[in-house]
Backbone as XML, in Angstrom:
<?xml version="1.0"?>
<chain id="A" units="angstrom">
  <residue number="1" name="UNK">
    <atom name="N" x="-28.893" y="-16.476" z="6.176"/>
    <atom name="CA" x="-29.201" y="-17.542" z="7.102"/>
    <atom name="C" x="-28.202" y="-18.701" z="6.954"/>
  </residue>
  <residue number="2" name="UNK">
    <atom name="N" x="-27.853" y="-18.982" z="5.738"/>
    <atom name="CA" x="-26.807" y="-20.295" z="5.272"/>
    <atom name="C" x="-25.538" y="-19.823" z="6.322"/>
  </residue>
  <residue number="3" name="UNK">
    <atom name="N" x="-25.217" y="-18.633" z="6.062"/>
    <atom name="CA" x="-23.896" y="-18.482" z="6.970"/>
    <atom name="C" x="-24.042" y="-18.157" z="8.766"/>
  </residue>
  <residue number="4" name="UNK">
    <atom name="N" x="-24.816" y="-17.699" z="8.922"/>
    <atom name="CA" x="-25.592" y="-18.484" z="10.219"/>
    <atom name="C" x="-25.339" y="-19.310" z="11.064"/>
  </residue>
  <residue number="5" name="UNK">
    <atom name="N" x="-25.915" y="-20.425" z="10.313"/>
    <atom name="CA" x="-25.843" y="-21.844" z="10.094"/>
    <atom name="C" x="-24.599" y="-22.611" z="9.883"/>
  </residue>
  <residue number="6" name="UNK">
    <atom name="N" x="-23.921" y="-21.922" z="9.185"/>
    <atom name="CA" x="-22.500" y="-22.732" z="9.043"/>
    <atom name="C" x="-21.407" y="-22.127" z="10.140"/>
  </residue>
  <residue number="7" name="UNK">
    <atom name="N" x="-21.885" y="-20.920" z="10.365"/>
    <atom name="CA" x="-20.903" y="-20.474" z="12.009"/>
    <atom name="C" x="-21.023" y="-21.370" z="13.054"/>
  </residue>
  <residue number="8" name="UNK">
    <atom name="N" x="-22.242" y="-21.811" z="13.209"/>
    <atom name="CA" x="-22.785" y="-22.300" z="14.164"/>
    <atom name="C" x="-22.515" y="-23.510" z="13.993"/>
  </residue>
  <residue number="9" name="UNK">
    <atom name="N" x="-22.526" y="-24.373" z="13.193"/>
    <atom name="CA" x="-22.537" y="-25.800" z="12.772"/>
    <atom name="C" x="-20.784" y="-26.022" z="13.203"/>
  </residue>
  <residue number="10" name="UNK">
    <atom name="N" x="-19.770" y="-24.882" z="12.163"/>
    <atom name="CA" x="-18.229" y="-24.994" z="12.295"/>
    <atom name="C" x="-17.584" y="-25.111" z="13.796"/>
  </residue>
  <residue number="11" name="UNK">
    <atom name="N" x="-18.542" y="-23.919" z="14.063"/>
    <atom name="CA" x="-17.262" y="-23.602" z="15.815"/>
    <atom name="C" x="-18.265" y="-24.715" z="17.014"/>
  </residue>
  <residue number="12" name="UNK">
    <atom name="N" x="-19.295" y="-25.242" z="16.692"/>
    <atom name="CA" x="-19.505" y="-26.245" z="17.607"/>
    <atom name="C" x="-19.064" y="-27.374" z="17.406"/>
  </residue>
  <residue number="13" name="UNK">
    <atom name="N" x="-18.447" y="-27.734" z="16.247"/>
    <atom name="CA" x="-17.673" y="-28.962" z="15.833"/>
    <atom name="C" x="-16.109" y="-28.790" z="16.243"/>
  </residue>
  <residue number="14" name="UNK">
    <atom name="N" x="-15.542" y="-27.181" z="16.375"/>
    <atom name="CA" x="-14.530" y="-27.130" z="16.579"/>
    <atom name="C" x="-14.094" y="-27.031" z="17.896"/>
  </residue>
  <residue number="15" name="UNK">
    <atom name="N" x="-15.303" y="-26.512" z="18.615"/>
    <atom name="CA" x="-14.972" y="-26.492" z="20.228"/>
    <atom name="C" x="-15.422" y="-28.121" z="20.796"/>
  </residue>
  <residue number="16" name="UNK">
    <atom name="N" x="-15.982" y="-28.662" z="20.290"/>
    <atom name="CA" x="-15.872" y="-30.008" z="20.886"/>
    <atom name="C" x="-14.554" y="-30.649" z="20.534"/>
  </residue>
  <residue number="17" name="UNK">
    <atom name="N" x="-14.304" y="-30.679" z="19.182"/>
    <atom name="CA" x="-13.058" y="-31.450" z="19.019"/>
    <atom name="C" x="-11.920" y="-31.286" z="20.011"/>
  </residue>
  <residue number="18" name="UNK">
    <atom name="N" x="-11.997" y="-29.436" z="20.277"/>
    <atom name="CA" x="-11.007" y="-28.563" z="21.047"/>
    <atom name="C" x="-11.492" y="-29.592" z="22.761"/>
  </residue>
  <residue number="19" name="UNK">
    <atom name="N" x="-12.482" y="-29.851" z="22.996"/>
    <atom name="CA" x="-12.857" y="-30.286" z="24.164"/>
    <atom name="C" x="-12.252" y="-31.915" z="24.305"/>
  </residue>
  <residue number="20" name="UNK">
    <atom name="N" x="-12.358" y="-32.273" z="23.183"/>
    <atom name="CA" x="-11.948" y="-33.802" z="23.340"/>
    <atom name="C" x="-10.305" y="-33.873" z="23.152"/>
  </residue>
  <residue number="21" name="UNK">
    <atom name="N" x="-9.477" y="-32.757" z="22.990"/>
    <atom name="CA" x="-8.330" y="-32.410" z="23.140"/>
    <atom name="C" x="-7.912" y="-32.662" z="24.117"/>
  </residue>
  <residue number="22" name="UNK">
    <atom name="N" x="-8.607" y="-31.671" z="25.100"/>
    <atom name="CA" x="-8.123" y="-31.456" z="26.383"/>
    <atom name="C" x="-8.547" y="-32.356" z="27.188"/>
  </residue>
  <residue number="23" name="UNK">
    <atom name="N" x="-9.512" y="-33.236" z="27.060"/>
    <atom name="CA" x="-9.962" y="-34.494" z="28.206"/>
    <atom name="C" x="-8.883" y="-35.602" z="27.789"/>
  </residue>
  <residue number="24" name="UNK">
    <atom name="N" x="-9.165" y="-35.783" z="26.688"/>
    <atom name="CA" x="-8.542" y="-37.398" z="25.650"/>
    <atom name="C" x="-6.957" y="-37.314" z="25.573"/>
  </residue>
  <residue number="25" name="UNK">
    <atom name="N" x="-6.615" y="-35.962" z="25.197"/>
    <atom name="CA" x="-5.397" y="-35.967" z="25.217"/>
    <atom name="C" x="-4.515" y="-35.544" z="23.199"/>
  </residue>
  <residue number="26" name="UNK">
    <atom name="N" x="-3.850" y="-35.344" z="22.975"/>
    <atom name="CA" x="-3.472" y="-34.760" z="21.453"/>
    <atom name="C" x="-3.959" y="-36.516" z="21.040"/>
  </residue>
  <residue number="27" name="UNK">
    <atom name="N" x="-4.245" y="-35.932" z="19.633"/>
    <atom name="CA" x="-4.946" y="-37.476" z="18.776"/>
    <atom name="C" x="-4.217" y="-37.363" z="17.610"/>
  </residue>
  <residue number="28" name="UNK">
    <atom name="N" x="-4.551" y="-37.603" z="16.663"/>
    <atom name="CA" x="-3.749" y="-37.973" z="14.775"/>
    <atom name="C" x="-3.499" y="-36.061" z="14.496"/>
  </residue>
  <residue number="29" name="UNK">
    <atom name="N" x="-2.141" y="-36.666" z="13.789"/>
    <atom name="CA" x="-2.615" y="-34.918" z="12.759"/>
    <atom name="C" x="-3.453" y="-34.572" z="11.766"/>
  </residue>
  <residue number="30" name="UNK">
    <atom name="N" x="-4.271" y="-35.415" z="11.547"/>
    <atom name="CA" x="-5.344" y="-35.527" z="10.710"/>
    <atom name="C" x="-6.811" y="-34.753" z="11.041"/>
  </residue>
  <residue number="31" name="UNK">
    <atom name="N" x="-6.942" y="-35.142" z="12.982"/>
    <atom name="CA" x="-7.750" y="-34.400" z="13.846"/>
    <atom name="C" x="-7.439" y="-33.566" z="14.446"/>
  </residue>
  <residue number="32" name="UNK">
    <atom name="N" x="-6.433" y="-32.780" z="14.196"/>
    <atom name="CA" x="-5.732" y="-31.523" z="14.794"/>
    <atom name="C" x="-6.224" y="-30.460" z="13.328"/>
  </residue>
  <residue number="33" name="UNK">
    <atom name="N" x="-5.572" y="-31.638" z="12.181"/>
    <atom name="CA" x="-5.956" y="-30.343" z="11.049"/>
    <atom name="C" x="-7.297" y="-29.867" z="10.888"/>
  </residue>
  <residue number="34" name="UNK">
    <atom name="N" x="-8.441" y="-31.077" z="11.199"/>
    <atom name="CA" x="-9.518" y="-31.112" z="11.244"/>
    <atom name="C" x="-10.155" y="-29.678" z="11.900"/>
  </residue>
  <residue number="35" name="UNK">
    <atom name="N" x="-9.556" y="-30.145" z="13.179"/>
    <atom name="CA" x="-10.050" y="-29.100" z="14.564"/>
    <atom name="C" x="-9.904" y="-27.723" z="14.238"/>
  </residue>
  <residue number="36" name="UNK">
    <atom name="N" x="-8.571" y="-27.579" z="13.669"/>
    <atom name="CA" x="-8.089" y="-26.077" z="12.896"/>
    <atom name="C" x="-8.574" y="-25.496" z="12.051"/>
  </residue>
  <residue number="37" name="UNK">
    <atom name="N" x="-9.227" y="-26.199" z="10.843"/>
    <atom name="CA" x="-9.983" y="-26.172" z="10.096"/>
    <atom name="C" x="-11.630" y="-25.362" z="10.623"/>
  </residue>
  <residue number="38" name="UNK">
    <atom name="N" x="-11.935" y="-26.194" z="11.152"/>
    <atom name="CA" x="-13.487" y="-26.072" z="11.501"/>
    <atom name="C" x="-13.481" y="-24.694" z="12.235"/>
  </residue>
  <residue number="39" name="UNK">
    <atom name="N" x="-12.405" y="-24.426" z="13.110"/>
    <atom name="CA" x="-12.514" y="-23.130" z="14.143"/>
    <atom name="C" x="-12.217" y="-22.293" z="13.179"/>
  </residue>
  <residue number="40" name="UNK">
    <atom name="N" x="-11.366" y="-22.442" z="12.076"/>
    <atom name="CA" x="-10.998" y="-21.199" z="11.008"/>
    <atom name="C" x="-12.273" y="-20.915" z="9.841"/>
  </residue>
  <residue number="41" name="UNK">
    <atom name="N" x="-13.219" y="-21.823" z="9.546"/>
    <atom name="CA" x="-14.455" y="-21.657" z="9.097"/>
    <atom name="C" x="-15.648" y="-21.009" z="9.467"/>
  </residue>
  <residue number="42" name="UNK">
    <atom name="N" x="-15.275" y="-21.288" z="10.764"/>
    <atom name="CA" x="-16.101" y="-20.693" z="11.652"/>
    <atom name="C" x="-15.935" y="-19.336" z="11.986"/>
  </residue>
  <residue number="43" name="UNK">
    <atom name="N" x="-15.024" y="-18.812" z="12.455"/>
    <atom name="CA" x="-14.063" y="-17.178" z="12.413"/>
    <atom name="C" x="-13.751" y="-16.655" z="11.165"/>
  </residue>
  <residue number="44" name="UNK">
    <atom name="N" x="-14.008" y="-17.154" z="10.018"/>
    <atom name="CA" x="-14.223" y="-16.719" z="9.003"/>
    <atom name="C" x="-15.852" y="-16.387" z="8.802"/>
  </residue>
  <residue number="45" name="UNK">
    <atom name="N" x="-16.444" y="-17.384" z="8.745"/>
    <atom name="CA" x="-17.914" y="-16.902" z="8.639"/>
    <atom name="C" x="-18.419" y="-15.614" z="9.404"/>
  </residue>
  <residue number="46" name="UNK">
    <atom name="N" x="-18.137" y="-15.373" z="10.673"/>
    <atom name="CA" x="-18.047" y="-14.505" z="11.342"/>
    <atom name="C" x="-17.358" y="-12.918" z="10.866"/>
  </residue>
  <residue number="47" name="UNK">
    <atom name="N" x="-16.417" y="-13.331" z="10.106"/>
    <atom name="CA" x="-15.727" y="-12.297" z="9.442"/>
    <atom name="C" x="-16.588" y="-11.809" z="8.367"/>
  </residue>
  <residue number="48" name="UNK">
    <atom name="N" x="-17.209" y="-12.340" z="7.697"/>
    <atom name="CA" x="-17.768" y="-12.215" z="6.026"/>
    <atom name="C" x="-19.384" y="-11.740" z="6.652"/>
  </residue>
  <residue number="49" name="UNK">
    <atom name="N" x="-19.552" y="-12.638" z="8.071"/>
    <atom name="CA" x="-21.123" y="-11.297" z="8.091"/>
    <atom name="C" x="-20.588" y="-9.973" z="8.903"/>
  </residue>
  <residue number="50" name="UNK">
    <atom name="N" x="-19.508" y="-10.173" z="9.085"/>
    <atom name="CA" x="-19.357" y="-8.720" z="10.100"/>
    <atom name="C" x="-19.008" y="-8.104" z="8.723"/>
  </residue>
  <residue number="51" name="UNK">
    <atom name="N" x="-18.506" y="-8.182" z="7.917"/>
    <atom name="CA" x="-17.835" y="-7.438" z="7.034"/>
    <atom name="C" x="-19.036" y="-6.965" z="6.086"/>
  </residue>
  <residue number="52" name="UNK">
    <atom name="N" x="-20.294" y="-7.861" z="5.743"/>
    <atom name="CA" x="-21.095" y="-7.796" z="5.313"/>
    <atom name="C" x="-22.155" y="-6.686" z="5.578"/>
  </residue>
  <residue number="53" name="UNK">
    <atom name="N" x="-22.538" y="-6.589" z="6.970"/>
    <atom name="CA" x="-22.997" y="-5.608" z="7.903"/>
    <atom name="C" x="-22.576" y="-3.518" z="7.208"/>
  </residue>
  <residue number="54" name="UNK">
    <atom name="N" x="-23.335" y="-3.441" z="6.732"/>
    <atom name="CA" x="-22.901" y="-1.952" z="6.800"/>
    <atom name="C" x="-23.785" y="-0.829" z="7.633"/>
  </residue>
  <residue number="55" name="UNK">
    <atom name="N" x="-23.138" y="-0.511" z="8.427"/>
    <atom name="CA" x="-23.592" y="0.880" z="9.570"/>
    <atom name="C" x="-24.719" y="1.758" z="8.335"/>
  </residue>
  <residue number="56" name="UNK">
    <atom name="N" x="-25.792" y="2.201" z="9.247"/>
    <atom name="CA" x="-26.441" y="3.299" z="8.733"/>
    <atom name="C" x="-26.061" y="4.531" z="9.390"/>
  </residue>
  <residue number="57" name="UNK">
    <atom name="N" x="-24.904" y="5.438" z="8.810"/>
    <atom name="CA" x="-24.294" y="6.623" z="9.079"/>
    <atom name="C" x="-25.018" y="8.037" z="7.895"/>
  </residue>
</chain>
């Protein structure tokens, strides 16, 4: 459930930031690393339950 939760928490922090990109315009490299960050936490979490997941074969 924690990782869940942190997919969900990461890539909605990262698609807004990604959203306030594209309205606002490029901001600090500080909120770019930010933005990069959060979407790569997020696609990672995603990775570690898919990877987690084992098929009943």
């Amino acid at each position: 459930m924690a990782i869940i939760t942190n997919i969900i928490f990461m890539l909605s922090l990262g698609f807004g930031r990604g959203l306030s990109l594209v309205l606002d315009g490029t901001p600090t490299l500080a909120y770019l690393f930010g933005t990069f960050a959060e979407l790569f936490l997020g696609v990672y979490g995603v990775w570690v339950l898919k990877s987690q997941h084992t098929p009943n074969t």
